């Protein structure tokens, strides 16, 4: 009998203990609640119907805690509420007792949720999408390839996923192990449904644009052009003197690097910079770095602009086509094997001089073709192959001389995305980039020279690159990025032939070419460290080892970025950058059409080295006002310039003997404001800047304003949407003129050098563009009609300058800006399906 009573007692004790241990595992439906720790514990006791005892004085009640709605366990909910509190949880007598402890309560076991953010019905990865856990506010952002990784406690979570140009979506998951999950967003068909990520703590000072920001900028062909939209940003300008290339913070065009899917583009524009190298229909995102440079970037000391293109629709065939007065373009994408292999083809062709003679002051044609194939091997591996060909021809006829230029780009890229684990992502790339540039100048010399002479100049280059990048998310507060690159370049500097005709057969320049070959090895490492919810720092280092001929160069380049969120709507950032550039783009300072040469750094022309400090401020409010301001100062060593008695393109002396090196400095302030109010939207940007050059052999070594020193640069864009399907916009641009170097005398023979230089401030310019866009749907096809007027006021925004004087005599010199773009209107029709 005694044994029986003891057995019953043991069973009772064991069952009671099991019941108590099962109390924390008990499932129940929790209502959404938010408040102090005490208030949320009170609500939890009601929802779970379990008594919870604690001493309010033992808890930090200043924290605001939230619980999402949904089924959960009592233990998971308590761990979420009490994480970090110096308490322990005890089950006794069918109730929960919270008692004080010497160490903080350990959070529930954590797991990693990772995968890609994709566009619904296409599997197109979405770069820089935000993922936010609604209860705790934990945030992460997808990288440029759409990959994300976020660490969360076990249990049920509500994730809000958003991306500009898409409708936001809330996804509920129950996390009990590491999980690979791709998150899909549906495209926002109407502009007013687009969402923004909000005032996320900045991870860098890069500026991101995307093709879904429709109507923000239309180029002179009427195409929506997100690449050209970078000119609306403060600190960015375009060269007036014909070349039309991007100028950033007073630097020259060669200091701004363009990457197409990670591959360098040497000639990054059509029509003297007025049209970007790629049709908008194939572009996914555009991002520019000029305020700070992550450790992985190099090669452009003023800016790096990354253009990323679509992977191709994995689920169905779709496309876009656009026809305008001056060009035709189309993009077609779809699966070769559904959810496995996709292809994207984009092509554009100018209409030629049949229609362009009223648009341009010269004869111009261009074309580009881009093809990309993507294959998904499995959830962790994706391979991409892409190729690009772009060509341009420009012919300018004046009384004297005639000008012919041809240039092209050819790119090939192999890209492999690999998810190495739950927290790591690896991207490996092989790149080949090639360019050709031909310039022919015909001079009809009067008097004793009764025959015209043509100075034919040809340059080319090829770049081979292999690189890998690793992203490792160690914890929610620490992410490491590291990688390396090897590249080899061959540059054929200008080879000159003097004939009586234009030599358009480029094989004629094969003899006598001077090939310059160099190689470079780069490695980098950086950490992104979050300190609390409002402070982030990103220290990093970039190392280069460069070898050209018998010249070797090594460079350690520290990088630092930090951001601090002052309030829900304000944050500040600070960055310091040391960056180098191995290739010099030497540009003639004399007036006339653009003449440039790429030259590698050498013992005589050392690589450029720049140091920059940037302080930024951002205000982003719920009433749709977005304000940014930056001030910067930078110094650069080993910048290049022409010697006073040199003319680069017209003799065969050593190039290095014609070029001198010196110092540069620049500083300024940039302001940008964007405001949305009902049907109105306004974007304003203003830049106040100074840019200086200093050479020992010019102006007695004193500091002088650089060619691209512009004191004021202003853009104002106003957009109005009277009805849902109609957008009207007006864009006004103003800038101070360039500094032009005028020779004191001019010879009819371009191979005769000029003895002295005189700086002269060019003409102030402004331009007014008008644009209207209307779209409508028919079944599965969306139609958009765009019309507008480019340069309403007919200002010579793009021009070439003619200097008028007499041969070999010094007289008063006047400049004549010959306008290259006329007043023009455009009309385009676009369909997408």
PDB file of C-alpha atoms in Angstrom, residues 653-808:
ATOM      1  CA  UNK A 653      56.867  63.193 -79.839  1.00  0.00           C
ATOM      2  CA  UNK A 654      56.571  61.314 -76.562  1.00  0.00           C
ATOM      3  CA  UNK A 655      53.177  62.076 -75.065  1.00  0.00           C
ATOM      4  CA  UNK A 656      54.655  62.449 -71.574  1.00  0.00           C
ATOM      5  CA  UNK A 657      56.829  65.336 -72.823  1.00  0.00           C
ATOM      6  CA  UNK A 658      53.743  67.320 -73.806  1.00  0.00           C
ATOM      7  CA  UNK A 659      51.984  66.969 -70.478  1.00  0.00           C
ATOM      8  CA  UNK A 660      52.720  68.453 -67.072  1.00  0.00           C
ATOM      9  CA  UNK A 661      51.413  67.457 -63.651  1.00  0.00           C
ATOM     10  CA  UNK A 662      50.240  69.626 -60.814  1.00  0.00           C
ATOM     11  CA  UNK A 663      47.793  69.947 -57.934  1.00  0.00           C
ATOM     12  CA  UNK A 664      44.066  70.501 -57.752  1.00  0.00           C
ATOM     13  CA  UNK A 665      41.662  71.542 -55.029  1.00  0.00           C
ATOM     14  CA  UNK A 666      37.950  72.114 -54.821  1.00  0.00           C
ATOM     15  CA  UNK A 667      35.267  72.913 -52.318  1.00  0.00           C
ATOM     16  CA  UNK A 668      31.616  73.791 -52.316  1.00  0.00           C
ATOM     17  CA  UNK A 669      28.109  73.332 -50.992  1.00  0.00           C
ATOM     18  CA  UNK A 670      25.241  71.357 -52.519  1.00  0.00           C
ATOM     19  CA  UNK A 671      21.537  71.573 -51.792  1.00  0.00           C
ATOM     20  CA  UNK A 672      18.641  69.484 -53.050  1.00  0.00           C
ATOM     21  CA  UNK A 673      14.967  69.717 -52.125  1.00  0.00           C
ATOM     22  CA  UNK A 674      12.065  67.552 -53.243  1.00  0.00           C
ATOM     23  CA  UNK A 675       8.478  68.311 -52.297  1.00  0.00           C
ATOM     24  CA  UNK A 676       5.249  66.528 -53.150  1.00  0.00           C
ATOM     25  CA  UNK A 677       1.928  68.248 -52.620  1.00  0.00           C
ATOM     26  CA  UNK A 678      -1.245  66.655 -53.913  1.00  0.00           C
ATOM     27  CA  UNK A 679      -0.802  66.579 -57.681  1.00  0.00           C
ATOM     28  CA  UNK A 680       2.384  68.662 -57.680  1.00  0.00           C
ATOM     29  CA  UNK A 681       5.994  67.661 -57.343  1.00  0.00           C
ATOM     30  CA  UNK A 682       9.028  69.949 -57.377  1.00  0.00           C
ATOM     31  CA  UNK A 683      12.751  69.126 -57.392  1.00  0.00           C
ATOM     32  CA  UNK A 684      15.305  71.876 -56.830  1.00  0.00           C
ATOM     33  CA  UNK A 685      19.076  71.471 -56.814  1.00  0.00           C
ATOM     34  CA  UNK A 686      21.784  74.091 -56.417  1.00  0.00           C
ATOM     35  CA  UNK A 687      25.564  73.902 -56.357  1.00  0.00           C
ATOM     36  CA  UNK A 688      28.002  76.586 -55.247  1.00  0.00           C
ATOM     37  CA  UNK A 689      31.535  75.431 -55.991  1.00  0.00           C
ATOM     38  CA  UNK A 690      35.144  76.368 -56.671  1.00  0.00           C
ATOM     39  CA  UNK A 691      37.699  74.311 -58.622  1.00  0.00           C
ATOM     40  CA  UNK A 692      41.393  75.184 -58.884  1.00  0.00           C
ATOM     41  CA  UNK A 693      44.522  73.946 -60.679  1.00  0.00           C
ATOM     42  CA  UNK A 694      48.136  74.761 -59.905  1.00  0.00           C
ATOM     43  CA  UNK A 695      51.158  74.018 -62.159  1.00  0.00           C
ATOM     44  CA  UNK A 696      54.699  75.189 -61.490  1.00  0.00           C
ATOM     45  CA  UNK A 697      55.306  76.213 -65.124  1.00  0.00           C
ATOM     46  CA  UNK A 698      52.087  78.210 -65.627  1.00  0.00           C
ATOM     47  CA  UNK A 699      51.168  81.601 -64.119  1.00  0.00           C
ATOM     48  CA  UNK A 700      54.362  81.514 -62.031  1.00  0.00           C
ATOM     49  CA  UNK A 701      53.026  78.550 -60.077  1.00  0.00           C
ATOM     50  CA  UNK A 702      50.011  80.433 -58.742  1.00  0.00           C
ATOM     51  CA  UNK A 703      46.592  78.834 -58.270  1.00  0.00           C
ATOM     52  CA  UNK A 704      44.167  79.442 -61.157  1.00  0.00           C
ATOM     53  CA  UNK A 705      40.523  78.523 -61.803  1.00  0.00           C
ATOM     54  CA  UNK A 706      40.180  75.230 -63.649  1.00  0.00           C
ATOM     55  CA  UNK A 707      38.440  74.886 -67.003  1.00  0.00           C
ATOM     56  CA  UNK A 708      35.345  73.367 -65.335  1.00  0.00           C
ATOM     57  CA  UNK A 709      35.159  75.837 -62.472  1.00  0.00           C
ATOM     58  CA  UNK A 710      31.537  76.969 -62.440  1.00  0.00           C
ATOM     59  CA  UNK A 711      30.419  79.118 -59.575  1.00  0.00           C
ATOM     60  CA  UNK A 712      26.704  78.412 -59.821  1.00  0.00           C
ATOM     61  CA  UNK A 713      24.710  75.470 -61.142  1.00  0.00           C
ATOM     62  CA  UNK A 714      20.934  75.295 -60.712  1.00  0.00           C
ATOM     63  CA  UNK A 715      18.142  72.911 -61.744  1.00  0.00           C
ATOM     64  CA  UNK A 716      14.419  73.307 -61.178  1.00  0.00           C
ATOM     65  CA  UNK A 717      11.942  70.603 -62.176  1.00  0.00           C
ATOM     66  CA  UNK A 718       8.208  71.071 -61.632  1.00  0.00           C
ATOM     67  CA  UNK A 719       5.834  68.209 -62.333  1.00  0.00           C
ATOM     68  CA  UNK A 720       2.025  68.340 -62.328  1.00  0.00           C
ATOM     69  CA  UNK A 721      -0.438  65.469 -62.594  1.00  0.00           C
ATOM     70  CA  UNK A 722      -3.887  66.930 -63.355  1.00  0.00           C
ATOM     71  CA  UNK A 723      -5.363  63.457 -63.814  1.00  0.00           C
ATOM     72  CA  UNK A 724      -4.053  59.998 -62.958  1.00  0.00           C
ATOM     73  CA  UNK A 725      -2.781  59.231 -66.446  1.00  0.00           C
ATOM     74  CA  UNK A 726      -1.302  62.597 -67.449  1.00  0.00           C
ATOM     75  CA  UNK A 727       1.990  64.105 -66.298  1.00  0.00           C
ATOM     76  CA  UNK A 728       3.208  67.591 -67.232  1.00  0.00           C
ATOM     77  CA  UNK A 729       6.678  68.856 -66.376  1.00  0.00           C
ATOM     78  CA  UNK A 730       8.963  71.810 -66.949  1.00  0.00           C
ATOM     79  CA  UNK A 731      12.726  71.771 -66.376  1.00  0.00           C
ATOM     80  CA  UNK A 732      14.918  74.868 -66.173  1.00  0.00           C
ATOM     81  CA  UNK A 733      18.702  74.671 -65.965  1.00  0.00           C
ATOM     82  CA  UNK A 734      21.231  77.469 -65.429  1.00  0.00           C
ATOM     83  CA  UNK A 735      24.986  77.464 -64.985  1.00  0.00           C
ATOM     84  CA  UNK A 736      27.939  79.800 -65.007  1.00  0.00           C
ATOM     85  CA  UNK A 737      30.219  79.449 -68.022  1.00  0.00           C
ATOM     86  CA  UNK A 738      33.414  77.375 -68.182  1.00  0.00           C
ATOM     87  CA  UNK A 739      36.896  78.824 -68.082  1.00  0.00           C
ATOM     88  CA  UNK A 740      38.264  78.699 -71.644  1.00  0.00           C
ATOM     89  CA  UNK A 741      41.991  78.872 -72.340  1.00  0.00           C
ATOM     90  CA  UNK A 742      42.536  81.195 -75.295  1.00  0.00           C
ATOM     91  CA  UNK A 743      45.805  81.241 -77.257  1.00  0.00           C
ATOM     92  CA  UNK A 744      47.300  84.644 -77.949  1.00  0.00           C
ATOM     93  CA  UNK A 745      47.696  83.719 -81.621  1.00  0.00           C
ATOM     94  CA  UNK A 746      46.157  81.239 -84.040  1.00  0.00           C
ATOM     95  CA  UNK A 747      47.778  79.413 -86.949  1.00  0.00           C
ATOM     96  CA  UNK A 748      45.906  77.896 -89.860  1.00  0.00           C
ATOM     97  CA  UNK A 749      48.123  74.845 -89.401  1.00  0.00           C
ATOM     98  CA  UNK A 750      47.021  72.896 -86.339  1.00  0.00           C
ATOM     99  CA  UNK A 751      50.420  71.259 -85.889  1.00  0.00           C
ATOM    100  CA  UNK A 752      51.940  74.641 -84.985  1.00  0.00           C
ATOM    101  CA  UNK A 753      51.854  75.116 -81.223  1.00  0.00           C
ATOM    102  CA  UNK A 754      50.607  78.245 -79.457  1.00  0.00           C
ATOM    103  CA  UNK A 755      53.067  80.175 -77.275  1.00  0.00           C
ATOM    104  CA  UNK A 756      50.944  81.404 -74.339  1.00  0.00           C
ATOM    105  CA  UNK A 757      47.632  80.815 -72.602  1.00  0.00           C
ATOM    106  CA  UNK A 758      45.015  83.300 -71.431  1.00  0.00           C
ATOM    107  CA  UNK A 759      42.039  82.256 -69.262  1.00  0.00           C
ATOM    108  CA  UNK A 760      38.607  83.521 -70.231  1.00  0.00           C
ATOM    109  CA  UNK A 761      35.228  82.941 -68.562  1.00  0.00           C
ATOM    110  CA  UNK A 762      32.755  81.402 -71.031  1.00  0.00           C
ATOM    111  CA  UNK A 763      29.141  82.300 -71.614  1.00  0.00           C
ATOM    112  CA  UNK A 764      26.491  81.735 -68.961  1.00  0.00           C
ATOM    113  CA  UNK A 765      23.908  79.294 -70.267  1.00  0.00           C
ATOM    114  CA  UNK A 766      20.391  78.243 -69.440  1.00  0.00           C
ATOM    115  CA  UNK A 767      17.866  75.911 -70.971  1.00  0.00           C
ATOM    116  CA  UNK A 768      14.131  75.378 -70.605  1.00  0.00           C
ATOM    117  CA  UNK A 769      12.527  72.019 -71.464  1.00  0.00           C
ATOM    118  CA  UNK A 770       8.819  71.201 -71.537  1.00  0.00           C
ATOM    119  CA  UNK A 771       7.412  67.674 -71.354  1.00  0.00           C
ATOM    120  CA  UNK A 772       3.984  65.983 -71.315  1.00  0.00           C
ATOM    121  CA  UNK A 773       3.303  62.270 -70.902  1.00  0.00           C
ATOM    122  CA  UNK A 774      -0.036  60.464 -71.171  1.00  0.00           C
ATOM    123  CA  UNK A 775      -0.617  56.739 -70.693  1.00  0.00           C
ATOM    124  CA  UNK A 776      -3.591  54.424 -71.110  1.00  0.00           C
ATOM    125  CA  UNK A 777      -4.250  50.673 -71.058  1.00  0.00           C
ATOM    126  CA  UNK A 778      -5.869  48.355 -73.580  1.00  0.00           C
ATOM    127  CA  UNK A 779      -6.235  44.783 -72.381  1.00  0.00           C
ATOM    128  CA  UNK A 780      -2.685  43.614 -71.611  1.00  0.00           C
ATOM    129  CA  UNK A 781      -0.875  46.518 -73.284  1.00  0.00           C
ATOM    130  CA  UNK A 782       0.093  49.800 -71.692  1.00  0.00           C
ATOM    131  CA  UNK A 783       0.502  52.785 -74.041  1.00  0.00           C
ATOM    132  CA  UNK A 784       2.389  55.997 -73.306  1.00  0.00           C
ATOM    133  CA  UNK A 785       2.647  59.065 -75.510  1.00  0.00           C
ATOM    134  CA  UNK A 786       5.299  61.659 -74.686  1.00  0.00           C
ATOM    135  CA  UNK A 787       5.799  65.011 -76.318  1.00  0.00           C
ATOM    136  CA  UNK A 788       7.805  68.075 -75.456  1.00  0.00           C
ATOM    137  CA  UNK A 789      10.130  70.863 -76.472  1.00  0.00           C
ATOM    138  CA  UNK A 790      13.856  70.755 -75.870  1.00  0.00           C
ATOM    139  CA  UNK A 791      15.631  74.114 -75.363  1.00  0.00           C
ATOM    140  CA  UNK A 792      12.573  76.353 -75.719  1.00  0.00           C
ATOM    141  CA  UNK A 793      14.714  79.451 -75.291  1.00  0.00           C
ATOM    142  CA  UNK A 794      17.238  78.175 -77.895  1.00  0.00           C
ATOM    143  CA  UNK A 795      20.174  78.795 -75.561  1.00  0.00           C
ATOM    144  CA  UNK A 796      23.505  77.414 -76.785  1.00  0.00           C
ATOM    145  CA  UNK A 797      23.657  74.806 -74.028  1.00  0.00           C
ATOM    146  CA  UNK A 798      26.008  72.766 -76.195  1.00  0.00           C
ATOM    147  CA  UNK A 799      28.408  74.630 -78.427  1.00  0.00           C
ATOM    148  CA  UNK A 800      31.832  74.698 -79.980  1.00  0.00           C
ATOM    149  CA  UNK A 801      33.878  77.873 -79.716  1.00  0.00           C
ATOM    150  CA  UNK A 802      35.579  79.450 -82.723  1.00  0.00           C
ATOM    151  CA  UNK A 803      38.443  81.869 -82.106  1.00  0.00           C
ATOM    152  CA  UNK A 804      38.720  84.647 -84.695  1.00  0.00           C
ATOM    153  CA  UNK A 805      42.085  86.371 -85.309  1.00  0.00           C
ATOM    154  CA  UNK A 806      44.858  86.492 -87.916  1.00  0.00           C
ATOM    155  CA  UNK A 807      47.678  84.042 -88.406  1.00  0.00           C
ATOM    156  CA  UNK A 808      50.571  84.330 -85.930  1.00  0.00           C
TER     157      UNK A 808
END
